[in-house]
Amino acid sequence: MEQILFLISLFLSFAFSGRCSDVYSKNDFPKGFVFGSAVSAFQWEGAVDEDGRTPSIWDAYVQSSHGHGPTGGVACDGYHKYKDDVRLMYDMGLDAFRLSISWPRLIPNGRGPVNPKGLRFYKNLINELTRYGIEPHVTLFHNDLPQALENEYGGWIDRKIIDDFTAFADVCFREFGNKVKSWWTINEPNMLAWGGYDLGVFPPMHCSPPFGIRNCSRGNSSTEPYIVLHNMLLAHASTARLYKQTYKDKQHGSVGITLFAYWMVPFTSSEEDKIATQRAKDFYLAWVLHPLVFGDYPDMMKRIVRERLPIFSKEESEFVKGSSEFLGLIHYTAVYTAHVSGTVHSGDFTSDMSASLLPFGNSSFVKFDVLPWGLEGVLEYIKQNYGNLPAYILENGRPTNQHSSLNDVGRVEYLHAYIGAVLDSVRNGSNVRGYFQWSFMDLYEFLNPNYTYGLYYVNFSDPERERFPKTSALWYTAFLKGTTVNSQNLKDLWGSTSHGASSQ
């Protein structure tokens, strides 16, 4: 690896002399800016029935799906290979690593006794990261709700979840907080509420006729997406208050929440599409951002959804307002937004929004174009409308076919463009504190196992789950080591010095 990095550094030092556009290095970012990568527990750990872990709603989802390829049962076997993986992170030069805590591994029944083996695993993982100087950013809930709580009271549709989630967070703060300074409560609540409780495409697969994409066995698409996100905001605020009151003075950490953020632009220049785009931003982005900053939902949502939209009491409004010390943005691409009129059915989140989200050009929602101005748009939107909240890019990456070569030059071009967009946004005044590439290695991709996001290839057919660096791993390593980088020149270098496989 060191020899390859030396060649990259030597080559690029000559290639970039005298050039400035499209050229930057890690040193161009502000002091303290964090660069990392990320995984989620269910997609990386495996060991789903080992050492006291009980099923989550992801396990039920996988069992009910009719896909093929790798399963979450072993995934990347990170549960057993975490030391090797941390060493790869160190060799790459990561400042930070985003992981998540599997709730059913730590507290198998969702509440009550802590599983000592699960506790030991996360302590060992966090200790290993800090031993190598890698800062752990911990997501408390990355969509793996204990199935026990889903069975008992429906999980996020019941306010009981607020106390149970806060108690789970309390264990994490108490046990890991001496080494964890950055906590993220809930992963992409807007996407989970929409996809899991209206469309039925994510666990726990709730929806109701005539809405939804799947044939769901239970749910109410008209009300549950709004109830679920409301309870998530209250659970987040409860957790943030617990940390502030009990742990912050001793541990000196911070608590934030995440947001899945497409950037949206009108499909045509028509006034209808322009209005639809603003409406989609209110429903999809401001749905989370408005309560966090102003203590209530956007007026447009209240006018359209009316009595189906939960109401914050005065106390709850103050409780949620200002509860997130920073914001985690999950961004992959930009979309067109078109007005939808004359819908046959009305009364769920999708029809309430009355806007269709369409991919650009030759892209799709599985494999998309490089549109870095979309990320700049999201950051500018937050700066202009929400007080320039401190933000981290917590997920950003591009999928490639899992069975293609290691020469993922398309991913290199994507990362180069989007990290450059972050730098431009920082220079334009956006309060961005860090960037996390998704994902460190190929993970178990439950929606489409043929497309993966990893810097490292994982051979899911091999019981050992061996890891191999892709071109993108070498590029990101060179960048993290301080080399001035450029996507095209690294592509040329890789093509002339490596195994010469076809590009992705």
Coordinates of C-alpha atoms in Angstrom, one line a residue:
M1 CA 0.0 0.0 0.0
E2 CA 2.8 2.4 0.9
Q3 CA 4.5 1.8 -2.5
I4 CA 1.3 2.6 -4.3
L5 CA 0.7 5.7 -2.3
F6 CA 4.3 6.9 -3.0
L7 CA 3.7 6.4 -6.8
I8 CA 0.4 8.3 -6.6
S9 CA 2.0 11.1 -4.6
L10 CA 5.0 11.3 -7.0
F11 CA 2.8 11.2 -10.1
L12 CA 0.3 13.8 -8.9
S13 CA 2.9 16.2 -7.6
F14 CA 4.1 16.6 -11.2
A15 CA 0.6 16.2 -12.8
F16 CA -0.9 19.1 -10.9
S17 CA 1.9 21.7 -10.9
G18 CA 0.4 25.0 -12.1
R19 CA -3.2 23.8 -12.1
C20 CA -5.9 25.0 -9.8
S21 CA -9.4 24.2 -11.1
D22 CA -10.6 20.7 -10.1
V23 CA -7.5 20.4 -7.8
Y24 CA -7.5 20.4 -4.0
S25 CA -6.1 18.6 -1.1
K26 CA -7.2 17.8 2.5
N27 CA -5.1 20.7 3.6
D28 CA -7.5 23.1 1.8
F29 CA -10.2 22.3 4.4
P30 CA -10.5 24.2 7.7
K31 CA -8.4 22.9 10.7
G32 CA -10.4 20.3 12.5
F33 CA -12.5 19.3 9.5
V34 CA -13.2 15.5 9.9
F35 CA -13.0 13.0 7.1
G36 CA -14.3 9.5 7.6
S37 CA -16.2 6.6 6.2
A38 CA -19.2 4.6 7.6
V39 CA -21.1 1.3 7.9
S40 CA -24.3 0.3 9.7
A41 CA -24.5 -2.5 12.2
F42 CA -27.0 -4.8 10.3
Q43 CA -25.2 -4.4 7.0
W44 CA -21.7 -5.0 8.4
E45 CA -21.7 -7.1 11.6
G46 CA -23.5 -10.3 10.6
A47 CA -23.6 -12.7 13.6
V48 CA -27.4 -12.1 13.8
D49 CA -28.0 -15.1 16.0
E50 CA -24.8 -15.1 18.0
D51 CA -24.0 -14.1 21.6
G52 CA -27.5 -13.1 22.6
R53 CA -28.6 -10.9 19.8
T54 CA -32.3 -11.2 19.0
P55 CA -34.1 -10.3 15.7
S56 CA -34.6 -6.8 14.5
I57 CA -37.2 -5.6 12.0
W58 CA -34.5 -5.9 9.4
D59 CA -34.3 -9.6 10.0
A60 CA -38.0 -10.0 9.5
Y61 CA -37.8 -7.9 6.3
V62 CA -35.0 -10.0 4.8
Q63 CA -36.9 -13.2 5.6
S64 CA -40.0 -11.9 3.9
S65 CA -38.2 -10.6 0.8
H66 CA -37.6 -12.8 -2.3
G67 CA -34.2 -11.5 -3.2
H68 CA -31.1 -13.5 -3.8
G69 CA -27.4 -13.0 -3.0
P70 CA -25.8 -12.4 0.4
T71 CA -27.9 -12.1 3.5
G72 CA -27.6 -10.2 6.7
G73 CA -26.9 -13.4 8.6
V74 CA -23.1 -13.1 7.9
A75 CA -23.0 -9.8 6.0
C76 CA -19.3 -8.7 6.1
D77 CA -18.7 -10.6 9.3
G78 CA -17.6 -7.4 10.9
Y79 CA -18.5 -8.9 14.3
H80 CA -15.5 -11.2 14.1
K81 CA -13.3 -9.2 11.7
Y82 CA -13.5 -5.7 13.3
K83 CA -9.8 -5.6 14.3
D84 CA -8.7 -6.2 10.8
D85 CA -11.2 -3.6 9.5
V86 CA -10.0 -1.0 12.0
R87 CA -6.4 -1.6 10.8
L88 CA -7.5 -1.0 7.2
M89 CA -9.1 2.3 8.4
Y90 CA -5.9 3.3 10.1
D91 CA -3.9 2.5 7.0
M92 CA -6.2 4.5 4.9
G93 CA -5.8 7.5 7.2
L94 CA -9.4 8.0 8.4
D95 CA -10.0 10.7 11.0
A96 CA -13.3 9.2 12.0
F97 CA -15.6 6.2 11.5
R98 CA -19.3 6.2 11.7
L99 CA -20.8 3.0 13.2
S100 CA -24.2 2.1 14.7
I101 CA -25.2 0.2 17.8
S102 CA -27.5 -2.7 17.2
W103 CA -30.3 -2.2 19.7
P104 CA -31.2 -5.9 19.8
R105 CA -27.6 -6.9 20.3
L106 CA -27.2 -4.6 23.2
I107 CA -30.7 -5.0 24.8
P108 CA -32.2 -8.1 23.3
N109 CA -35.7 -7.5 24.5
G110 CA -35.7 -3.8 23.6
R111 CA -35.8 -2.9 27.2
G112 CA -34.5 -4.4 30.4
P113 CA -31.3 -6.4 30.9
V114 CA -28.2 -5.5 28.9
N115 CA -26.5 -8.3 27.0
P116 CA -23.0 -8.5 28.4
K117 CA -21.5 -10.0 25.2
G118 CA -23.1 -7.3 23.1
L119 CA -21.8 -4.7 25.5
R120 CA -18.3 -6.2 25.3
F121 CA -18.3 -6.2 21.5
Y122 CA -19.1 -2.5 21.2
K123 CA -16.6 -1.6 23.9
N124 CA -13.9 -3.6 22.1
L125 CA -14.8 -2.0 18.8
I126 CA -14.8 1.6 20.2
N127 CA -11.6 0.9 22.1
E128 CA -9.9 -0.4 18.9
L129 CA -10.9 2.7 17.0
T130 CA -9.6 5.1 19.6
R131 CA -6.4 3.1 20.0
Y132 CA -5.6 3.9 16.4
G133 CA -6.6 7.5 16.8
I134 CA -9.9 7.1 14.8
E135 CA -12.8 9.1 16.2
P136 CA -16.0 7.1 16.6
H137 CA -19.2 8.8 15.5
V138 CA -22.1 6.6 16.8
T139 CA -25.6 6.3 15.4
L140 CA -27.9 4.9 18.1
F141 CA -30.7 3.8 15.7
H142 CA -29.8 2.8 12.1
N143 CA -33.3 1.3 11.4
D144 CA -32.8 -1.9 13.4
L145 CA -35.6 -1.8 15.8
P146 CA -35.9 -4.9 18.1
Q147 CA -38.6 -7.1 16.7
A148 CA -39.8 -7.6 20.3
L149 CA -41.0 -4.0 20.5
E150 CA -42.5 -4.1 17.0
N151 CA -44.5 -7.2 18.1
E152 CA -45.4 -5.7 21.5
Y153 CA -46.8 -2.3 20.6
G154 CA -46.0 -1.5 17.0
G155 CA -42.6 0.2 17.6
W156 CA -42.5 3.8 16.4
I157 CA -46.2 4.2 16.0
D158 CA -46.7 4.2 19.8
R159 CA -45.4 6.8 22.2
K160 CA -44.1 4.1 24.4
I161 CA -41.1 4.0 22.1
I162 CA -39.9 7.4 23.4
D163 CA -39.1 6.0 26.9
D164 CA -37.7 2.8 25.5
F165 CA -35.4 4.6 23.1
T166 CA -34.3 7.0 25.8
A167 CA -33.4 4.1 28.1
F168 CA -31.4 2.4 25.3
A169 CA -29.6 5.7 24.7
D170 CA -28.9 6.0 28.4
V171 CA -27.1 2.6 28.4
C172 CA -25.0 3.8 25.4
F173 CA -24.1 7.1 26.9
R174 CA -23.2 5.5 30.3
E175 CA -21.1 2.7 28.8
F176 CA -19.4 4.3 25.8
G177 CA -19.6 8.0 26.4
N178 CA -16.1 8.3 27.9
K179 CA -14.8 7.7 24.3
V180 CA -17.6 8.8 22.1
K181 CA -18.1 12.6 21.6
S182 CA -20.4 12.6 18.6
W183 CA -23.8 10.9 18.9
W184 CA -26.4 10.6 16.2
T185 CA -29.8 9.6 17.5
I186 CA -31.9 8.4 14.5
N187 CA -30.9 7.6 11.0
E188 CA -32.8 9.4 8.2
P189 CA -36.2 9.6 10.0
N190 CA -37.9 11.2 7.0
M191 CA -36.9 8.3 4.6
L192 CA -37.8 5.7 7.2
A193 CA -41.2 7.2 7.9
W194 CA -42.1 7.5 4.3
G195 CA -40.6 4.3 3.0
G196 CA -41.5 2.1 6.0
Y197 CA -45.0 3.4 6.9
D198 CA -46.5 4.7 3.6
L199 CA -44.8 2.9 0.7
G200 CA -44.0 -0.3 2.7
V201 CA -40.7 -0.8 1.0
F202 CA -38.6 -0.6 4.1
P203 CA -39.1 -2.4 7.4
P204 CA -41.4 -2.8 9.2
M205 CA -43.3 -2.7 5.8
H206 CA -46.4 -0.9 7.0
C207 CA -48.9 0.5 4.4
S208 CA -52.5 0.3 3.6
P209 CA -54.6 0.0 0.3
P210 CA -54.8 1.7 -2.1
F211 CA -51.3 3.1 -1.1
G212 CA -48.0 1.5 -0.8
I213 CA -45.8 -0.4 -3.2
R214 CA -45.8 -3.8 -1.4
N215 CA -48.7 -5.9 -0.2
C216 CA -48.5 -4.9 3.4
S217 CA -50.2 -7.0 6.1
R218 CA -50.8 -4.0 8.4
G219 CA -50.5 -0.2 8.6
N220 CA -52.2 3.0 7.8
S221 CA -50.5 5.0 5.1
S222 CA -52.7 8.1 5.8
T223 CA -51.5 8.6 9.4
E224 CA -48.6 6.4 10.4
P225 CA -45.8 8.3 8.5
Y226 CA -46.7 11.4 10.3
I227 CA -47.1 9.7 13.7
V228 CA -43.8 7.8 13.3
L229 CA -41.7 10.9 12.5
H230 CA -43.4 12.8 15.3
N231 CA -42.4 10.1 17.8
M232 CA -38.9 10.0 16.4
L233 CA -38.5 13.8 16.9
L234 CA -39.8 13.4 20.5
A235 CA -37.5 10.4 21.1
H236 CA -34.6 12.4 19.7
A237 CA -35.4 15.4 21.9
S238 CA -35.8 13.2 25.0
T239 CA -32.4 11.6 24.3
A240 CA -30.7 14.9 23.7
R241 CA -32.1 16.3 27.0
L242 CA -30.9 13.2 28.9
Y243 CA -27.4 13.7 27.5
K244 CA -27.4 17.4 28.3
Q245 CA -28.6 17.0 31.8
T246 CA -26.7 13.9 32.9
Y247 CA -23.6 13.4 30.7
K248 CA -22.5 16.4 28.8
D249 CA -20.6 18.1 31.6
K250 CA -18.6 14.9 32.2
Q251 CA -18.2 13.6 28.7
H252 CA -18.2 16.8 26.7
G253 CA -19.9 15.3 23.7
S254 CA -22.8 16.4 21.4
V255 CA -26.0 15.0 20.1
G256 CA -27.5 15.4 16.6
I257 CA -30.0 13.8 14.2
T258 CA -29.8 12.9 10.5
L259 CA -31.8 13.9 7.5
F260 CA -32.0 12.1 4.1
A261 CA -31.7 15.0 1.7
Y262 CA -32.3 14.9 -2.0
W263 CA -31.8 18.2 -3.7
M264 CA -34.9 19.0 -5.8
V265 CA -35.2 21.2 -8.9
P266 CA -38.2 21.8 -11.1
F267 CA -38.7 19.4 -13.9
T268 CA -39.9 22.2 -16.2
S269 CA -40.0 26.0 -16.0
S270 CA -43.7 25.9 -15.4
E271 CA -45.1 27.6 -12.3
E272 CA -46.7 24.4 -11.3
D273 CA -43.4 22.6 -11.1
K274 CA -41.8 25.4 -9.3
I275 CA -44.5 25.4 -6.6
A276 CA -44.3 21.5 -6.5
T277 CA -40.6 21.8 -5.8
Q278 CA -41.1 24.1 -2.9
R279 CA -43.9 21.8 -1.6
A280 CA -41.6 18.8 -1.9
K281 CA -38.9 20.6 0.1
D282 CA -41.4 21.4 2.8
F283 CA -42.7 17.8 3.0
Y284 CA -39.3 16.1 2.7
L285 CA -36.7 18.4 4.2
A286 CA -38.6 20.9 6.4
W287 CA -40.7 18.1 7.9
V288 CA -37.6 17.4 10.1
L289 CA -35.8 20.8 9.9
H290 CA -38.7 23.0 10.8
P291 CA -39.5 21.4 14.2
L292 CA -35.8 21.3 15.1
V293 CA -35.3 25.0 14.4
F294 CA -38.7 26.6 14.9
G295 CA -40.6 24.0 17.1
D296 CA -43.4 23.2 14.6
Y297 CA -44.1 21.8 11.2
P298 CA -44.1 24.0 8.0
D299 CA -47.4 25.8 7.4
M300 CA -47.8 24.1 4.0
M301 CA -47.8 20.7 5.7
K302 CA -50.3 21.8 8.3
R303 CA -52.6 23.2 5.6
I304 CA -52.5 20.1 3.4
V305 CA -52.4 17.3 6.0
R306 CA -54.6 19.0 8.6
E307 CA -55.9 16.7 11.4
R308 CA -53.7 13.8 10.3
L309 CA -50.6 15.7 11.2
P310 CA -49.8 15.4 14.9
I311 CA -49.7 18.6 17.0
F312 CA -46.8 19.6 19.2
S313 CA -48.0 20.8 22.6
K314 CA -46.3 24.1 23.7
E315 CA -44.0 22.1 26.0
E316 CA -43.1 19.6 23.2
S317 CA -42.4 22.5 20.8
E318 CA -39.9 24.0 23.2
F319 CA -38.6 20.5 23.9
V320 CA -37.8 19.7 20.2
K321 CA -36.7 23.2 19.2
G322 CA -33.0 23.5 19.4
S323 CA -32.6 19.8 20.4
S324 CA -30.0 19.0 17.7
E325 CA -26.6 20.4 18.2
F326 CA -25.6 19.5 14.7
L327 CA -27.3 17.9 11.6
G328 CA -26.2 14.8 9.8
L329 CA -26.9 15.0 6.0
I330 CA -27.4 11.9 3.9
H331 CA -27.1 12.9 0.3
Y332 CA -26.5 10.9 -2.9
T333 CA -28.0 12.8 -5.8
A334 CA -30.4 15.5 -7.0
V335 CA -33.8 14.9 -8.5
Y336 CA -36.3 16.6 -10.7
T337 CA -39.6 17.5 -9.2
A338 CA -42.8 17.6 -11.2
H339 CA -46.3 18.6 -10.1
V340 CA -48.8 15.7 -9.9
S341 CA -52.4 16.6 -10.5
G342 CA -55.6 14.7 -10.7
T343 CA -54.5 11.8 -8.5
V344 CA -57.0 8.9 -8.2
H345 CA -56.2 8.5 -4.5
S346 CA -55.4 11.0 -1.9
G347 CA -54.6 11.0 1.8
D348 CA -51.1 9.5 2.2
F349 CA -47.7 11.2 2.4
T350 CA -47.0 10.7 -1.3
S351 CA -50.3 12.2 -2.5
D352 CA -50.2 14.9 0.1
M353 CA -46.9 16.1 -1.3
S354 CA -48.4 16.1 -4.9
A355 CA -45.0 16.0 -6.4
S356 CA -43.2 13.3 -8.4
L357 CA -39.4 12.9 -7.8
L358 CA -37.6 11.9 -11.1
P359 CA -34.0 11.0 -11.7
F360 CA -31.8 13.1 -13.9
G361 CA -30.7 12.1 -17.4
N362 CA -29.5 8.5 -17.7
S363 CA -29.4 8.1 -13.9
S364 CA -31.8 6.1 -11.7
F365 CA -32.5 5.7 -8.0
V366 CA -30.1 2.7 -8.1
K367 CA -27.2 4.1 -10.2
F368 CA -27.1 7.9 -10.5
D369 CA -25.2 10.7 -12.3
V370 CA -22.5 12.9 -10.7
L371 CA -24.4 16.1 -9.7
P372 CA -22.3 17.7 -7.0
W373 CA -24.2 21.0 -7.3
G374 CA -27.1 19.2 -5.6
L375 CA -25.1 18.8 -2.4
E376 CA -24.2 22.5 -2.6
G377 CA -27.9 23.3 -3.0
V378 CA -28.8 21.4 0.2
L379 CA -26.1 23.1 2.2
E380 CA -27.2 26.5 0.8
Y381 CA -30.8 25.8 1.6
I382 CA -29.9 25.0 5.2
K383 CA -27.7 28.1 5.5
Q384 CA -30.4 30.4 4.1
N385 CA -33.4 28.9 5.9
Y386 CA -32.3 27.2 9.1
G387 CA -29.6 29.4 10.6
N388 CA -26.7 27.6 9.0
L389 CA -26.9 24.7 11.4
P390 CA -23.5 22.9 12.0
A391 CA -23.6 20.0 9.6
Y392 CA -21.8 16.8 8.8
I393 CA -22.1 14.9 5.5
L394 CA -22.7 11.5 7.1
E395 CA -23.4 9.5 3.9
N396 CA -22.3 10.3 0.4
G397 CA -21.3 7.7 -2.2
R398 CA -22.0 6.1 -5.5
P399 CA -23.1 2.4 -6.2
T400 CA -21.3 0.2 -8.7
N401 CA -22.1 -3.3 -9.7
Q402 CA -20.9 -5.7 -7.0
H403 CA -19.6 -8.1 -9.6
S404 CA -17.6 -5.6 -11.6
S405 CA -13.9 -4.9 -11.5
L406 CA -12.0 -3.3 -8.7
N407 CA -11.3 -0.4 -11.0
D408 CA -14.2 1.8 -9.9
V409 CA -13.2 5.0 -11.6
G410 CA -16.8 6.2 -11.7
R411 CA -16.8 6.2 -7.9
V412 CA -13.5 8.1 -7.9
E413 CA -15.0 10.8 -10.2
Y414 CA -18.1 11.0 -8.0
L415 CA -16.1 11.3 -4.7
H416 CA -13.7 13.9 -6.2
A417 CA -16.6 16.0 -7.4
Y418 CA -18.7 15.8 -4.2
I419 CA -15.8 16.5 -1.8
G420 CA -14.9 19.4 -4.1
A421 CA -18.5 20.6 -3.7
V422 CA -18.2 20.4 0.1
L423 CA -15.1 22.6 -0.1
D424 CA -16.9 25.1 -2.3
S425 CA -19.8 25.2 0.2
V426 CA -17.4 25.7 3.1
R427 CA -15.7 28.6 1.2
N428 CA -19.2 30.0 0.6
G429 CA -20.0 30.1 4.3
S430 CA -21.8 26.8 5.0
N431 CA -21.1 25.5 8.5
V432 CA -19.9 22.0 7.4
R433 CA -17.7 20.2 10.0
G434 CA -17.0 16.8 8.3
Y435 CA -17.5 14.4 5.4
F436 CA -18.1 10.7 5.7
Q437 CA -18.0 8.5 2.5
W438 CA -20.5 5.7 2.3
S439 CA -19.5 3.0 2.6
F440 CA -16.1 1.8 3.9
M441 CA -16.5 -1.6 2.3
D442 CA -19.2 -3.4 0.3
L443 CA -22.1 -4.1 2.7
Y444 CA -25.1 -6.4 2.7
E445 CA -27.4 -4.3 0.5
F446 CA -30.9 -5.4 1.3
L447 CA -32.7 -3.5 -1.5
N448 CA -30.4 -4.5 -4.4
P449 CA -27.5 -6.8 -3.5
N450 CA -26.1 -6.3 -7.0
Y451 CA -25.1 -2.7 -6.3
T452 CA -22.6 -1.8 -3.5
Y453 CA -20.9 1.4 -2.3
G454 CA -17.7 0.1 -0.8
L455 CA -14.1 1.4 -1.1
Y456 CA -13.2 -2.2 -0.4
Y457 CA -14.6 -5.1 -2.3
V458 CA -16.0 -7.9 -0.2
N459 CA -16.3 -11.4 -1.7
F460 CA -19.6 -12.5 -0.3
S461 CA -19.1 -16.0 -1.8
D462 CA -16.0 -16.5 0.3
P463 CA -16.7 -17.7 3.9
E464 CA -13.7 -15.6 5.0
R465 CA -15.3 -12.4 3.5
E466 CA -11.9 -11.3 2.2
R467 CA -11.5 -7.5 1.5
F468 CA -9.8 -6.1 -1.5
P469 CA -9.1 -2.3 -2.1
K470 CA -10.7 -0.7 -5.1
T471 CA -9.3 2.2 -7.0
S472 CA -11.5 4.5 -4.9
A473 CA -9.8 3.2 -1.7
L474 CA -6.4 4.2 -3.1
W475 CA -7.8 7.6 -4.2
Y476 CA -9.3 8.3 -0.8
T477 CA -6.2 7.1 0.9
A478 CA -4.0 9.5 -1.2
F479 CA -6.4 12.3 -0.4
L480 CA -6.4 11.6 3.4
K481 CA -2.6 11.4 3.4
G482 CA -2.6 15.0 2.1
T483 CA -1.9 14.4 -1.6
T484 CA -3.3 16.9 -4.0
V485 CA -5.8 14.8 -5.9
N486 CA -7.6 14.7 -9.3
S487 CA -9.9 12.0 -10.5
Q488 CA -8.7 11.9 -14.1
N489 CA -5.1 11.5 -13.3
L490 CA -5.6 8.8 -10.8
K491 CA -7.7 7.0 -13.3
D492 CA -4.9 7.2 -15.8
L493 CA -2.4 6.1 -13.2
W494 CA -4.5 3.1 -12.1
G495 CA -5.0 2.0 -15.7
S496 CA -1.3 2.0 -16.4
T497 CA 0.0 0.4 -13.1
S498 CA -2.7 -2.0 -11.9
H499 CA -4.4 -5.1 -12.9
G500 CA -6.0 -3.2 -15.8
A501 CA -9.6 -4.4 -15.3
S502 CA -12.5 -2.8 -17.0
S503 CA -13.9 0.3 -15.3
Q504 CA -17.2 0.8 -13.6

